[in-house]
Amino acid sequence: MNDEIKSKALRGTTFVVETESGTKTYESKFLVAALLIYVARGSGTIEPEESAKMIDLIEDYFQLQGAESLEILTQAMAEMAEKPELAQSLAELGHTLGDKDKEDIAVMALKVVAADGRREVAEMEQFNQAVAAIGISPEIVHRAFDRYFAETMPGS
C-alpha cells in the first residue's frame, strides 16, 4: 500500500507527516535507522551482518535494548516501503541535527558499509548521497572517516 504524504512539518527535532491514513511523528531515532537502512541497501540487499551491525549501533547510540533497536529498524523499513517519498522528507529532520550527531551518524553508516567485509562502490555512493541529503559537510565526513579508521584499525 502506498500511503501518499499530504503535508509535513518540522517541529523542533520532530518531523510530523500527514497522510491519507493519519498523522505520524518521527524522531531522530527513526532518521538514524532509515539512513542506515538506505546505506545498507546500496548493494541491493541488506546482508545479515549489516542487520546485526545496525541493531548494535542503534542500541548503543540511543541506549536501547536490542529488541527496541530491532523494532525501530523494522518500523523504518516498513515505513520507507509504504511511503517511498519519506526518505527525502526525512532529510529535513537531518538538517536540524548538530555537528556531533551528524558525525556520529556518518561513523555509524561507515560501520554498516563495512559490516559484511566488503566495501562496495554502490554502498559508498549511497553513503555519499545520504550524508549530502541530511547536510553533513565534507569536513564532518572527513572527521567521521578519521574516527572510523581510528576505531576499527587493528591495535586501536
PDB file of C-alpha atoms in Angstrom:
ATOM      1  CA  MET A   1       0.000   0.000   0.000  1.00  0.00           C
ATOM      2  CA  ASN A   2       1.366   3.403  -0.937  1.00  0.00           C
ATOM      3  CA  ASP A   3       0.284   5.987   1.645  1.00  0.00           C
ATOM      4  CA  GLU A   4       0.995   9.311  -0.050  1.00  0.00           C
ATOM      5  CA  ILE A   5       2.252  12.236   2.043  1.00  0.00           C
ATOM      6  CA  LYS A   6      -0.218  15.158   2.122  1.00  0.00           C
ATOM      7  CA  SER A   7       1.751  17.551   4.346  1.00  0.00           C
ATOM      8  CA  LYS A   8       4.850  17.617   6.507  1.00  0.00           C
ATOM      9  CA  ALA A   9       6.177  19.897   9.206  1.00  0.00           C
ATOM     10  CA  LEU A  10       9.317  20.111  11.283  1.00  0.00           C
ATOM     11  CA  ARG A  11       8.629  20.843  14.957  1.00  0.00           C
ATOM     12  CA  GLY A  12      11.904  21.140  16.815  1.00  0.00           C
ATOM     13  CA  THR A  13      13.645  17.814  16.318  1.00  0.00           C
ATOM     14  CA  THR A  14      10.424  16.002  15.478  1.00  0.00           C
ATOM     15  CA  PHE A  15       9.152  15.512  11.949  1.00  0.00           C
ATOM     16  CA  VAL A  16       5.363  15.328  11.560  1.00  0.00           C
ATOM     17  CA  VAL A  17       3.927  13.766   8.401  1.00  0.00           C
ATOM     18  CA  GLU A  18       0.240  13.753   7.471  1.00  0.00           C
ATOM     19  CA  THR A  19      -1.030  11.099   5.065  1.00  0.00           C
ATOM     20  CA  GLU A  20      -4.472   9.977   3.991  1.00  0.00           C
ATOM     21  CA  SER A  21      -4.441   7.413   6.795  1.00  0.00           C
ATOM     22  CA  GLY A  22      -3.436   9.845   9.553  1.00  0.00           C
ATOM     23  CA  THR A  23      -0.594  11.756  11.145  1.00  0.00           C
ATOM     24  CA  LYS A  24       2.733  10.164  12.059  1.00  0.00           C
ATOM     25  CA  THR A  25       5.589  11.618  14.122  1.00  0.00           C
ATOM     26  CA  TYR A  26       9.220  10.699  13.506  1.00  0.00           C
ATOM     27  CA  GLU A  27      12.062  11.211  15.966  1.00  0.00           C
ATOM     28  CA  SER A  28      15.796  11.263  15.312  1.00  0.00           C
ATOM     29  CA  LYS A  29      15.973   7.514  16.155  1.00  0.00           C
ATOM     30  CA  PHE A  30      13.844   6.832  13.109  1.00  0.00           C
ATOM     31  CA  LEU A  31      16.026   9.100  10.975  1.00  0.00           C
ATOM     32  CA  VAL A  32      19.188   7.238  12.013  1.00  0.00           C
ATOM     33  CA  ALA A  33      17.567   3.850  11.327  1.00  0.00           C
ATOM     34  CA  ALA A  34      16.272   4.985   7.929  1.00  0.00           C
ATOM     35  CA  LEU A  35      19.663   6.377   6.961  1.00  0.00           C
ATOM     36  CA  LEU A  36      21.498   3.195   7.943  1.00  0.00           C
ATOM     37  CA  ILE A  37      18.966   1.098   6.023  1.00  0.00           C
ATOM     38  CA  TYR A  38      19.370   3.331   2.972  1.00  0.00           C
ATOM     39  CA  VAL A  39      23.159   2.915   3.050  1.00  0.00           C
ATOM     40  CA  ALA A  40      22.963  -0.850   3.662  1.00  0.00           C
ATOM     41  CA  ARG A  41      20.628  -1.277   0.696  1.00  0.00           C
ATOM     42  CA  GLY A  42      23.232   0.264  -1.593  1.00  0.00           C
ATOM     43  CA  SER A  43      24.440  -3.166  -2.653  1.00  0.00           C
ATOM     44  CA  GLY A  44      20.895  -4.281  -3.447  1.00  0.00           C
ATOM     45  CA  THR A  45      20.268  -6.335  -0.316  1.00  0.00           C
ATOM     46  CA  ILE A  46      20.873  -5.974   3.390  1.00  0.00           C
ATOM     47  CA  GLU A  47      23.239  -8.703   4.497  1.00  0.00           C
ATOM     48  CA  PRO A  48      22.751 -10.415   7.895  1.00  0.00           C
ATOM     49  CA  GLU A  49      25.998  -8.839   9.164  1.00  0.00           C
ATOM     50  CA  GLU A  50      24.706  -5.400   8.213  1.00  0.00           C
ATOM     51  CA  SER A  51      21.409  -6.016  10.023  1.00  0.00           C
ATOM     52  CA  ALA A  52      23.237  -7.131  13.158  1.00  0.00           C
ATOM     53  CA  LYS A  53      25.546  -4.106  12.980  1.00  0.00           C
ATOM     54  CA  MET A  54      22.602  -1.703  12.597  1.00  0.00           C
ATOM     55  CA  ILE A  55      20.858  -3.225  15.632  1.00  0.00           C
ATOM     56  CA  ASP A  56      24.046  -2.910  17.706  1.00  0.00           C
ATOM     57  CA  LEU A  57      24.736   0.660  16.591  1.00  0.00           C
ATOM     58  CA  ILE A  58      21.233   1.915  17.322  1.00  0.00           C
ATOM     59  CA  GLU A  59      21.206   0.068  20.632  1.00  0.00           C
ATOM     60  CA  ASP A  60      24.495   1.655  21.712  1.00  0.00           C
ATOM     61  CA  TYR A  61      23.853   5.140  20.359  1.00  0.00           C
ATOM     62  CA  PHE A  62      20.387   5.573  21.857  1.00  0.00           C
ATOM     63  CA  GLN A  63      20.981   3.378  24.948  1.00  0.00           C
ATOM     64  CA  LEU A  64      18.192   0.951  23.993  1.00  0.00           C
ATOM     65  CA  GLN A  65      17.541  -2.740  24.415  1.00  0.00           C
ATOM     66  CA  GLY A  66      18.253  -4.956  21.396  1.00  0.00           C
ATOM     67  CA  ALA A  67      14.552  -5.672  20.851  1.00  0.00           C
ATOM     68  CA  GLU A  68      13.766  -1.953  20.774  1.00  0.00           C
ATOM     69  CA  SER A  69      16.554  -1.336  18.255  1.00  0.00           C
ATOM     70  CA  LEU A  70      15.178  -4.110  16.068  1.00  0.00           C
ATOM     71  CA  GLU A  71      11.685  -2.624  16.363  1.00  0.00           C
ATOM     72  CA  ILE A  72      12.923   0.806  15.202  1.00  0.00           C
ATOM     73  CA  LEU A  73      14.714  -0.744  12.222  1.00  0.00           C
ATOM     74  CA  THR A  74      11.696  -2.865  11.324  1.00  0.00           C
ATOM     75  CA  GLN A  75       9.408   0.157  11.556  1.00  0.00           C
ATOM     76  CA  ALA A  76      11.779   2.207   9.401  1.00  0.00           C
ATOM     77  CA  MET A  77      11.880  -0.499   6.718  1.00  0.00           C
ATOM     78  CA  ALA A  78       8.090  -0.787   6.679  1.00  0.00           C
ATOM     79  CA  GLU A  79       7.514   2.970   6.620  1.00  0.00           C
ATOM     80  CA  MET A  80      10.072   3.511   3.858  1.00  0.00           C
ATOM     81  CA  ALA A  81       8.420   0.788   1.753  1.00  0.00           C
ATOM     82  CA  GLU A  82       4.960   2.237   2.349  1.00  0.00           C
ATOM     83  CA  LYS A  83       5.985   5.872   1.773  1.00  0.00           C
ATOM     84  CA  PRO A  84       8.934   5.963  -0.664  1.00  0.00           C
ATOM     85  CA  GLU A  85       8.968   9.773  -0.687  1.00  0.00           C
ATOM     86  CA  LEU A  86       9.528   9.778   3.089  1.00  0.00           C
ATOM     87  CA  ALA A  87      13.287   9.339   2.664  1.00  0.00           C
ATOM     88  CA  GLN A  88      13.682  12.741   1.079  1.00  0.00           C
ATOM     89  CA  SER A  89      11.346  14.326   3.587  1.00  0.00           C
ATOM     90  CA  LEU A  90      13.391  12.950   6.487  1.00  0.00           C
ATOM     91  CA  ALA A  91      16.409  14.849   5.191  1.00  0.00           C
ATOM     92  CA  GLU A  92      14.774  17.977   6.601  1.00  0.00           C
ATOM     93  CA  LEU A  93      14.984  16.447  10.075  1.00  0.00           C
ATOM     94  CA  GLY A  94      18.651  15.635   9.468  1.00  0.00           C
ATOM     95  CA  HIS A  95      19.422  19.302   8.867  1.00  0.00           C
ATOM     96  CA  THR A  96      18.324  20.088  12.445  1.00  0.00           C
ATOM     97  CA  LEU A  97      20.974  17.823  13.971  1.00  0.00           C
ATOM     98  CA  GLY A  98      24.142  19.219  15.468  1.00  0.00           C
ATOM     99  CA  ASP A  99      27.582  18.576  14.010  1.00  0.00           C
ATOM    100  CA  LYS A 100      28.431  15.965  16.673  1.00  0.00           C
ATOM    101  CA  ASP A 101      25.275  13.975  15.893  1.00  0.00           C
ATOM    102  CA  LYS A 102      25.949  14.222  12.165  1.00  0.00           C
ATOM    103  CA  GLU A 103      29.488  12.943  12.682  1.00  0.00           C
ATOM    104  CA  ASP A 104      28.215  10.070  14.851  1.00  0.00           C
ATOM    105  CA  ILE A 105      25.668   9.123  12.187  1.00  0.00           C
ATOM    106  CA  ALA A 106      28.330   9.193   9.466  1.00  0.00           C
ATOM    107  CA  VAL A 107      30.587   6.907  11.540  1.00  0.00           C
ATOM    108  CA  MET A 108      27.690   4.502  12.086  1.00  0.00           C
ATOM    109  CA  ALA A 109      26.944   4.480   8.356  1.00  0.00           C
ATOM    110  CA  LEU A 110      30.581   3.681   7.572  1.00  0.00           C
ATOM    111  CA  LYS A 111      30.449   0.774  10.030  1.00  0.00           C
ATOM    112  CA  VAL A 112      27.341  -0.571   8.285  1.00  0.00           C
ATOM    113  CA  VAL A 113      29.065  -0.323   4.888  1.00  0.00           C
ATOM    114  CA  ALA A 114      31.964  -2.382   6.227  1.00  0.00           C
ATOM    115  CA  ALA A 115      29.883  -4.846   8.278  1.00  0.00           C
ATOM    116  CA  ASP A 116      29.780  -7.584   5.653  1.00  0.00           C
ATOM    117  CA  GLY A 117      33.509  -7.338   4.955  1.00  0.00           C
ATOM    118  CA  ARG A 118      33.006  -5.709   1.564  1.00  0.00           C
ATOM    119  CA  ARG A 119      33.052  -2.018   0.780  1.00  0.00           C
ATOM    120  CA  GLU A 120      31.059  -1.872  -2.411  1.00  0.00           C
ATOM    121  CA  VAL A 121      31.014   1.183  -4.653  1.00  0.00           C
ATOM    122  CA  ALA A 122      27.200   1.241  -4.640  1.00  0.00           C
ATOM    123  CA  GLU A 123      27.126   1.382  -0.841  1.00  0.00           C
ATOM    124  CA  MET A 124      29.648   4.218  -0.769  1.00  0.00           C
ATOM    125  CA  GLU A 125      27.562   6.084  -3.341  1.00  0.00           C
ATOM    126  CA  GLN A 126      24.518   5.594  -1.095  1.00  0.00           C
ATOM    127  CA  PHE A 127      26.609   6.823   1.846  1.00  0.00           C
ATOM    128  CA  ASN A 128      27.606   9.956  -0.080  1.00  0.00           C
ATOM    129  CA  GLN A 129      24.004  10.618  -1.123  1.00  0.00           C
ATOM    130  CA  ALA A 130      22.735  10.112   2.421  1.00  0.00           C
ATOM    131  CA  VAL A 131      25.254  12.417   4.095  1.00  0.00           C
ATOM    132  CA  ALA A 132      24.651  15.081   1.460  1.00  0.00           C
ATOM    133  CA  ALA A 133      20.867  14.790   1.885  1.00  0.00           C
ATOM    134  CA  ILE A 134      20.991  15.481   5.618  1.00  0.00           C
ATOM    135  CA  GLY A 135      23.558  18.233   5.258  1.00  0.00           C
ATOM    136  CA  ILE A 136      26.723  16.634   6.590  1.00  0.00           C
ATOM    137  CA  SER A 137      29.587  18.855   5.473  1.00  0.00           C
ATOM    138  CA  PRO A 138      32.744  17.454   3.848  1.00  0.00           C
ATOM    139  CA  GLU A 139      34.711  18.428   6.983  1.00  0.00           C
ATOM    140  CA  ILE A 140      32.413  16.372   9.189  1.00  0.00           C
ATOM    141  CA  VAL A 141      32.579  13.429   6.764  1.00  0.00           C
ATOM    142  CA  HIS A 142      36.385  13.655   6.898  1.00  0.00           C
ATOM    143  CA  ARG A 143      36.302  13.592  10.717  1.00  0.00           C
ATOM    144  CA  ALA A 144      33.923  10.606  10.538  1.00  0.00           C
ATOM    145  CA  PHE A 145      36.371   8.693   8.332  1.00  0.00           C
ATOM    146  CA  ASP A 146      39.204   9.539  10.730  1.00  0.00           C
ATOM    147  CA  ARG A 147      37.151   8.273  13.680  1.00  0.00           C
ATOM    148  CA  TYR A 148      36.044   5.166  11.807  1.00  0.00           C
ATOM    149  CA  PHE A 149      39.635   4.199  10.974  1.00  0.00           C
ATOM    150  CA  ALA A 150      40.851   5.053  14.491  1.00  0.00           C
ATOM    151  CA  GLU A 151      38.134   2.820  15.999  1.00  0.00           C
ATOM    152  CA  THR A 152      38.475  -0.087  13.576  1.00  0.00           C
ATOM    153  CA  MET A 153      42.195  -0.368  12.847  1.00  0.00           C
ATOM    154  CA  PRO A 154      43.942  -3.324  14.465  1.00  0.00           C
ATOM    155  CA  GLY A 155      45.692  -2.343  17.654  1.00  0.00           C
ATOM    156  CA  SER A 156      43.398   0.609  18.363  1.00  0.00           C
TER     157      SER A 156
END
